[in-house]
mmCIF file of C-alpha atoms in Angstrom:
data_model
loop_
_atom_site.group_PDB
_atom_site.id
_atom_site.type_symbol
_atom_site.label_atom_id
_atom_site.label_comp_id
_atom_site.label_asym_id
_atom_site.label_seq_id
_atom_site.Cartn_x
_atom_site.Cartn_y
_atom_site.Cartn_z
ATOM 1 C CA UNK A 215 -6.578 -145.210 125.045
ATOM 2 C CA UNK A 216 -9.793 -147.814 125.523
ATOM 3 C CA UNK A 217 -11.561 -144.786 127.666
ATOM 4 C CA UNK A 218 -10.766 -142.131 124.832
ATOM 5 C CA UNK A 219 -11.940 -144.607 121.920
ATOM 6 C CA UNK A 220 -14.779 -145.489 124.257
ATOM 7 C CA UNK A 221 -15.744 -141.434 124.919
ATOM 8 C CA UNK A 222 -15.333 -140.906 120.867
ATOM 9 C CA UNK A 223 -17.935 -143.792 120.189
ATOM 10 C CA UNK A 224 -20.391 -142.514 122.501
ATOM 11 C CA UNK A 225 -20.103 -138.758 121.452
ATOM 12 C CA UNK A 226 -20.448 -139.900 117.480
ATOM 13 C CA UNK A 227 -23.519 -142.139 118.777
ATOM 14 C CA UNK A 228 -25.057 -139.222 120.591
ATOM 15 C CA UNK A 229 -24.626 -136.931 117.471
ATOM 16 C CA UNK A 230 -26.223 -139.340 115.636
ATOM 17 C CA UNK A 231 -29.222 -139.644 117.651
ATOM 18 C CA UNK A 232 -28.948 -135.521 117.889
ATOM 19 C CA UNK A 233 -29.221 -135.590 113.966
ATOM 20 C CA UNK A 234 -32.224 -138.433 113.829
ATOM 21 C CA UNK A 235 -34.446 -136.270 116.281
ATOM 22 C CA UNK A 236 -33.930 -133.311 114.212
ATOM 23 C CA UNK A 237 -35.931 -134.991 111.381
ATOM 24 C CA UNK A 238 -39.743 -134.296 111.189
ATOM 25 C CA UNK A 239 -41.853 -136.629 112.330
ATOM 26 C CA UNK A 240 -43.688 -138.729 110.013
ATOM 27 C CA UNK A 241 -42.091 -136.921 107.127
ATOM 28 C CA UNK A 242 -42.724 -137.932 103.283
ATOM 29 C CA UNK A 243 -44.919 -140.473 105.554
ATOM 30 C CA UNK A 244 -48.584 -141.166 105.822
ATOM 31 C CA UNK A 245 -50.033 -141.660 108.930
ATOM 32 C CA UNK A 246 -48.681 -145.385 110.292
ATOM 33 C CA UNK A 247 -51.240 -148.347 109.857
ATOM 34 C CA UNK A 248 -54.055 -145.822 107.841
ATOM 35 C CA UNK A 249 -53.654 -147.421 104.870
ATOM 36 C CA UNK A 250 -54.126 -151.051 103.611
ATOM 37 C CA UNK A 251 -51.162 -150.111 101.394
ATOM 38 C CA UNK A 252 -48.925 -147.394 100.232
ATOM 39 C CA UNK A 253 -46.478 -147.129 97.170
ATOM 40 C CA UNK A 254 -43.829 -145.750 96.689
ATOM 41 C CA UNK A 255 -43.538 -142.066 95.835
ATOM 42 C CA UNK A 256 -43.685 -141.578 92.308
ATOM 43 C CA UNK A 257 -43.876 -137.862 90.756
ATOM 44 C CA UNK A 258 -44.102 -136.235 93.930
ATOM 45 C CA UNK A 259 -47.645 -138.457 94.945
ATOM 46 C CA UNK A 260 -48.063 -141.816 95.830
ATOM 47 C CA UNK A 261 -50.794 -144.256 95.448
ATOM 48 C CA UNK A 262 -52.874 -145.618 98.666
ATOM 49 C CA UNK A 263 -55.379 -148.178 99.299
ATOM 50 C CA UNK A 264 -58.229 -148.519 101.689
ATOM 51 C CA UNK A 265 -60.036 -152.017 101.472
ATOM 52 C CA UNK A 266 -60.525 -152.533 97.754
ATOM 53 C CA UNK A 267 -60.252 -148.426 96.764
ATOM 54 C CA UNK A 268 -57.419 -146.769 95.398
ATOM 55 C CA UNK A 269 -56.392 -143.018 95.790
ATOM 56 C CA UNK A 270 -53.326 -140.802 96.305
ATOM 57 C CA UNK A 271 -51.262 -138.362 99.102
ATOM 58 C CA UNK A 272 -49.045 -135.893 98.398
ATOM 59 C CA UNK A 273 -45.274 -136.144 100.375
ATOM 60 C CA UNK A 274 -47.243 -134.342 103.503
ATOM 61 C CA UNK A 275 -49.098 -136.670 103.715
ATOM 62 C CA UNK A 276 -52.588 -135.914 102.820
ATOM 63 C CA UNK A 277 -55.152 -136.979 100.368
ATOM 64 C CA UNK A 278 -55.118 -135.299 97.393
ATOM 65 C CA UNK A 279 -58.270 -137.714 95.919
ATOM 66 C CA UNK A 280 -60.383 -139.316 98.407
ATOM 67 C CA UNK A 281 -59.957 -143.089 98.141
ATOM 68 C CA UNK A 282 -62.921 -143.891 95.446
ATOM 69 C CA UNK A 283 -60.933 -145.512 92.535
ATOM 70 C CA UNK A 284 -61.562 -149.055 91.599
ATOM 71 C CA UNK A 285 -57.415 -148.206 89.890
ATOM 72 C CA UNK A 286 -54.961 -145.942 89.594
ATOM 73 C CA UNK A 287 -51.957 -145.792 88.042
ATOM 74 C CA UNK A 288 -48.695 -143.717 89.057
ATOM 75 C CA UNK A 289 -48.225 -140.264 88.089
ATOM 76 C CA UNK A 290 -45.942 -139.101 84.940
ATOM 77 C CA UNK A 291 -45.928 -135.848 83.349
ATOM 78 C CA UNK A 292 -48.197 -134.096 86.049
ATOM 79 C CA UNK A 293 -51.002 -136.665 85.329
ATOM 80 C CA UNK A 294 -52.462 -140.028 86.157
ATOM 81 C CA UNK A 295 -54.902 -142.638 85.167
ATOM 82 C CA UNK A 296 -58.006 -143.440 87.134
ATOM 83 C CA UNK A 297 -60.355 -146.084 86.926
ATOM 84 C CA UNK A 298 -63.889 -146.609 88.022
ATOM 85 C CA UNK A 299 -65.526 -149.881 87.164
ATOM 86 C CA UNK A 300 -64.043 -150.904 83.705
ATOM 87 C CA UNK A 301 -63.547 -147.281 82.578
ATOM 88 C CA UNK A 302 -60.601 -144.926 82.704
ATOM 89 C CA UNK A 303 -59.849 -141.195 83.029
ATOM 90 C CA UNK A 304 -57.184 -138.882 84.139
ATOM 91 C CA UNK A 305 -56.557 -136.549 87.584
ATOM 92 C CA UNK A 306 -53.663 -133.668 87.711
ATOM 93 C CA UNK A 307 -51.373 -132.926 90.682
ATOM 94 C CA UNK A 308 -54.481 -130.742 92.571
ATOM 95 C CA UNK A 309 -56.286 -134.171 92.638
ATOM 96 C CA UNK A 310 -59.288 -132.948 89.842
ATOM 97 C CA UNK A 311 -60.431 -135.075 87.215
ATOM 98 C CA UNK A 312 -60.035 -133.250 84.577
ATOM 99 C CA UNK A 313 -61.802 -135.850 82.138
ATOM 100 C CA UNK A 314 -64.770 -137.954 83.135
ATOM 101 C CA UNK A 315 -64.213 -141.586 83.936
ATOM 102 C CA UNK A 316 -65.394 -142.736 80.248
ATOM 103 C CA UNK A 317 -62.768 -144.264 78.114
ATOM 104 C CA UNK A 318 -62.125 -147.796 77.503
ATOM 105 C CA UNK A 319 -58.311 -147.488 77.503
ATOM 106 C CA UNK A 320 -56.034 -144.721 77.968
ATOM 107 C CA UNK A 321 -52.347 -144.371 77.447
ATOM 108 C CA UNK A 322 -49.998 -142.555 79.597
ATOM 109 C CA UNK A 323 -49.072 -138.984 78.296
ATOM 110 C CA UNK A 324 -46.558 -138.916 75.655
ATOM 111 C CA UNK A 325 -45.151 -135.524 74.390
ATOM 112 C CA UNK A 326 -48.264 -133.803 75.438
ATOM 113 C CA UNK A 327 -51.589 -135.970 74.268
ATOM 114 C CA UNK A 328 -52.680 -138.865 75.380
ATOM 115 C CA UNK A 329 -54.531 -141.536 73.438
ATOM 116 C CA UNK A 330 -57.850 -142.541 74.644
ATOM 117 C CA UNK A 331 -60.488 -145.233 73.638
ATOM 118 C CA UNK A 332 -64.011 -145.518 73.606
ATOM 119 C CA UNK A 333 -65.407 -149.079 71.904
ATOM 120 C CA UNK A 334 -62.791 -149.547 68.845
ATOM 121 C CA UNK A 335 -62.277 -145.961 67.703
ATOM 122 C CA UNK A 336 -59.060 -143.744 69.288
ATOM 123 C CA UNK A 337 -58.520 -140.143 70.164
ATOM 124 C CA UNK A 338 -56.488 -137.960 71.774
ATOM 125 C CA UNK A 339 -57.051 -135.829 74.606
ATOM 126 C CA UNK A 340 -54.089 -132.570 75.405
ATOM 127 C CA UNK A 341 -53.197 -131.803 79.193
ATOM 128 C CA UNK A 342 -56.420 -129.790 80.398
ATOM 129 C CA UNK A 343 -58.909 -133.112 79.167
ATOM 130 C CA UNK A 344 -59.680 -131.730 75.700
ATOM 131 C CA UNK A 345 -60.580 -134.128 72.943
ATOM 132 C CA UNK A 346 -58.359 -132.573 70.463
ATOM 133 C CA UNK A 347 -59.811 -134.993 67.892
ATOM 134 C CA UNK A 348 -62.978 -136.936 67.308
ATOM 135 C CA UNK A 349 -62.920 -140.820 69.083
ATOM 136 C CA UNK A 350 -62.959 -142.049 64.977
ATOM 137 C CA UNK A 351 -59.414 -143.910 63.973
ATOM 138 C CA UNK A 352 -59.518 -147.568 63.603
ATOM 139 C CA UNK A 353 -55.399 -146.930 64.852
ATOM 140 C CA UNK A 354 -52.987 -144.284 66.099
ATOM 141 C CA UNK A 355 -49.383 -143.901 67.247
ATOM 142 C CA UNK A 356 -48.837 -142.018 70.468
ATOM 143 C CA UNK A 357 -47.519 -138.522 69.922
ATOM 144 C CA UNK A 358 -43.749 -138.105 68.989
ATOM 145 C CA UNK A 359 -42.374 -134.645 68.021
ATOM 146 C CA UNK A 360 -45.973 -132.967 67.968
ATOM 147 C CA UNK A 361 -46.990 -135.315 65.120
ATOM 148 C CA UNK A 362 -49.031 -138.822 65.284
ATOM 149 C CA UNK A 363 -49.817 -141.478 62.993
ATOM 150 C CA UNK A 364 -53.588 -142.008 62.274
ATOM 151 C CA UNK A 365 -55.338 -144.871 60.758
ATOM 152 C CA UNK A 366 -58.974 -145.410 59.131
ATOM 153 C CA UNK A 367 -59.800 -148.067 56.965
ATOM 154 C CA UNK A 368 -56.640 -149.678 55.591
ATOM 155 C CA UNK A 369 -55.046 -145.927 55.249
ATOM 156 C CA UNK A 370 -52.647 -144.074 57.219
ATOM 157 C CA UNK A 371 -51.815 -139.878 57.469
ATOM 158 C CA UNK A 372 -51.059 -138.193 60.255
ATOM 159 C CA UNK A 373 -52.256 -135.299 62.792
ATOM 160 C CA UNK A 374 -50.560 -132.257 64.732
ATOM 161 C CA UNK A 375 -50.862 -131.049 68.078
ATOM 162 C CA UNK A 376 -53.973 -129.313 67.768
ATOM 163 C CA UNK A 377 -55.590 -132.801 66.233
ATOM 164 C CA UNK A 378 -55.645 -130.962 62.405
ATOM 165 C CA UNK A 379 -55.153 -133.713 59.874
ATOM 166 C CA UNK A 380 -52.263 -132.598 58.160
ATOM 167 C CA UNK A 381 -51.956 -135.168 55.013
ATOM 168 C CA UNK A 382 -54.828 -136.817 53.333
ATOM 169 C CA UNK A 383 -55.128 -140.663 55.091
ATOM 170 C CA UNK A 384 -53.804 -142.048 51.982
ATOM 171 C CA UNK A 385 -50.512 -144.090 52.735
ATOM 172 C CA UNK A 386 -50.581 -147.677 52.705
ATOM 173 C CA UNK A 387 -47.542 -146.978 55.611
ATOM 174 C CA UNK A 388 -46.247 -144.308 57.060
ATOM 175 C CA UNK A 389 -43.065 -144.074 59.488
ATOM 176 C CA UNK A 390 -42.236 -141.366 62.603
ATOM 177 C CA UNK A 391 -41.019 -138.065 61.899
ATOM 178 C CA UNK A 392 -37.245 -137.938 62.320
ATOM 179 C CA UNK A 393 -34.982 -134.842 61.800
ATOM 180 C CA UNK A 394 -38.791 -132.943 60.700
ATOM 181 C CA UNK A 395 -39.618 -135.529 57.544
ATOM 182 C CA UNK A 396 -40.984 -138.756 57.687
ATOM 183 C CA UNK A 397 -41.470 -141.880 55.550
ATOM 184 C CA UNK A 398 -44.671 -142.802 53.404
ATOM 185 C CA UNK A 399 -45.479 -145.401 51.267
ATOM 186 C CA UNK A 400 -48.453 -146.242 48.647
ATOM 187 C CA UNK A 401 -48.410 -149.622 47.173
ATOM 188 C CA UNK A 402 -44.394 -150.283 47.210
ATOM 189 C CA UNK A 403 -43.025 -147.062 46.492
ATOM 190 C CA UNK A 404 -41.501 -144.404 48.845
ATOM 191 C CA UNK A 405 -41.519 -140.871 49.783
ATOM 192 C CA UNK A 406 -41.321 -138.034 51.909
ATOM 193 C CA UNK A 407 -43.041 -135.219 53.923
ATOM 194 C CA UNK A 408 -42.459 -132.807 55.841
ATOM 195 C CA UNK A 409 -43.386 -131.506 59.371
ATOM 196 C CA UNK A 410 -46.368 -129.650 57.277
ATOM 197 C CA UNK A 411 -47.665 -132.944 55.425
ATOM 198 C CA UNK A 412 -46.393 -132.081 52.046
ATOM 199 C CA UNK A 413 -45.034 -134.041 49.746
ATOM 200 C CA UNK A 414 -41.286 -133.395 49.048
ATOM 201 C CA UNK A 415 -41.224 -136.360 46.033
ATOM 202 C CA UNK A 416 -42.924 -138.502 44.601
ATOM 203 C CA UNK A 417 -43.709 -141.569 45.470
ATOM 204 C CA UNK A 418 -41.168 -142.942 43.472
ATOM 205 C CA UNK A 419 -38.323 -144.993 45.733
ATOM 206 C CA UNK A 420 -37.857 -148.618 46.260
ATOM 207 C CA UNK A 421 -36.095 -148.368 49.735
ATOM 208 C CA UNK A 422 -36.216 -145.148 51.228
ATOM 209 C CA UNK A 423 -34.189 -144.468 54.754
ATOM 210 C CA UNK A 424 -35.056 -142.184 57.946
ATOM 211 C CA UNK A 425 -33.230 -138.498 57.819
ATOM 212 C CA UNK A 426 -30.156 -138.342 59.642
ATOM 213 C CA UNK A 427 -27.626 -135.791 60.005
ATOM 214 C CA UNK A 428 -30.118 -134.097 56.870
ATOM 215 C CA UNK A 429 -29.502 -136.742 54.755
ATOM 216 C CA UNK A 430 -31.728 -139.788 53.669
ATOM 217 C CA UNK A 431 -30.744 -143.055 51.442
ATOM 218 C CA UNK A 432 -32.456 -144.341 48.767
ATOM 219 C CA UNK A 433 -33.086 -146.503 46.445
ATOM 220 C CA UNK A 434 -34.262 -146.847 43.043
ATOM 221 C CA UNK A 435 -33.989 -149.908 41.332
ATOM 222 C CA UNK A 436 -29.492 -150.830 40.744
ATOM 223 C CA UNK A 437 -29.147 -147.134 41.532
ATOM 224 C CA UNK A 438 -28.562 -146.007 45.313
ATOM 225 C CA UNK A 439 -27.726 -142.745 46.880
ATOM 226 C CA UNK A 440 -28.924 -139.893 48.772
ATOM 227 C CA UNK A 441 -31.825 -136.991 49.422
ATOM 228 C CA UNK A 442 -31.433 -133.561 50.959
ATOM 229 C CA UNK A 443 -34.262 -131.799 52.972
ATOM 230 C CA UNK A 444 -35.235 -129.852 49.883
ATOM 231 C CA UNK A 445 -35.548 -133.365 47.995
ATOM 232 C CA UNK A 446 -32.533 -133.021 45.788
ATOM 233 C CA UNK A 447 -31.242 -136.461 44.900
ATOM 234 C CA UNK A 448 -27.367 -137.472 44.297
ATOM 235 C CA UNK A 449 -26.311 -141.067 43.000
ATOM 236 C CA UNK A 450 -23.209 -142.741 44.007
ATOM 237 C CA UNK A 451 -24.484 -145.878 41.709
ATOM 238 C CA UNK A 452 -26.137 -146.248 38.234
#
């Protein structure tokens, strides 16, 4: 019994070895001792350093950037941030820049865009580098449902995907798009727009709710109730 235990130890020992050499060398692996430091894979790449410069390999193993960046950041969405001195820019999966290294900050990509800085004024760039707007708000939301918030002055709107301003920057406030309609205020009254930027009431509410399930509360003074999408109001209270 010891002898055939013993003989089924050894045979499931050798299979495992069997299975081990069967695996590529050096697979999903860079070359050992190359780098100062490797992360983990993230996206398909990972980020290496040599001395003080950052770049990236692919899961073969080889160098997609050569190792130039002062930082990098791990890859989401297809893309990631570079850095060269104090400024930032962005590389796809083939390794190209496809902005130059000239923004102050730069967000990750978010629905599409990402927002970009140069001195105090924000942007937005789409996936092939494109400023899609000028570098000119004093604020701005990252992209949610093809829509961001904007903000010059002390007055809010908001943009599309192509960067077209699609409501005057007029609001004192203005809320994310939920269900297609979002939020505005001006002074301390409420309203809506739609996905288009027009104005589905006035700016008449005291409280005013996000869309759900089509339906919005509000308020107006004692009185509360509800809005449709085509702005027709109901009042369960007076």
């Amino acid at each position: 019994m010891k002898r055939a235990m013993l003989f089924i130890s050894l045979f499931l020992f050798s299979l495992s070895l069997t299975f081990a050499a069967d695996e590529p060398a050096g697979k999903n692996l860079p070359a050992k001792g190359k780098y100062d430091m490797v992360s983990d894979y993230e996206d398909g790449f990972a980020k290496v350093k040599s001395g003080n410069k950052w770049g990236f390999i692919n899961k073969a193993g080889a160098e997609i950037t050569p190792i130039k960046y002062d930082g990098v950041s791990d890859f989401e969405d297809g893309f990631a941030k570079v850095k060269v001195g104090d400024k930032y820019g962005f590389i796809n999966g083939d390794g190209k820049e496809i902005t130059a290294i000239k923004y102050d900050s730069a967000n990750d990509f978010d629905d599409g865009h990402a927002k970009v800085k140069v001195g105090t004024k924000y942007g937005f760039i789409d996936k092939t580098g494109k400023e899609i707007t000028p570098i000119k708000y004093d604020a701005a939301s990252d992209f949610k449902n093809d829509r961001a918030g904007v903000k010059v002055g002390d007055k809010y709107g908001f943009i599309d995907e192509l960067g077209r301003e699609i409501t005057a920057l007029k609001y004192d406030q203005i809320y994310g798009y939920e269900e297609d309609f979002a939020r505005v205020r001006v002074a301390n009254k409420y309203g809506y727009i739609n996905k288009g930027g027009a104005e589905i009431t006035p700016m008449k509410y005291d409280q005013a709710y996000d869309f759900e399930d089509d339906i919005a509360k509000i308020v107006i003074g004692k009185k509360r109730g509800f809005i449709d999408k085509s702005g027709h109001e109901s009042f369960t209270s007076k």
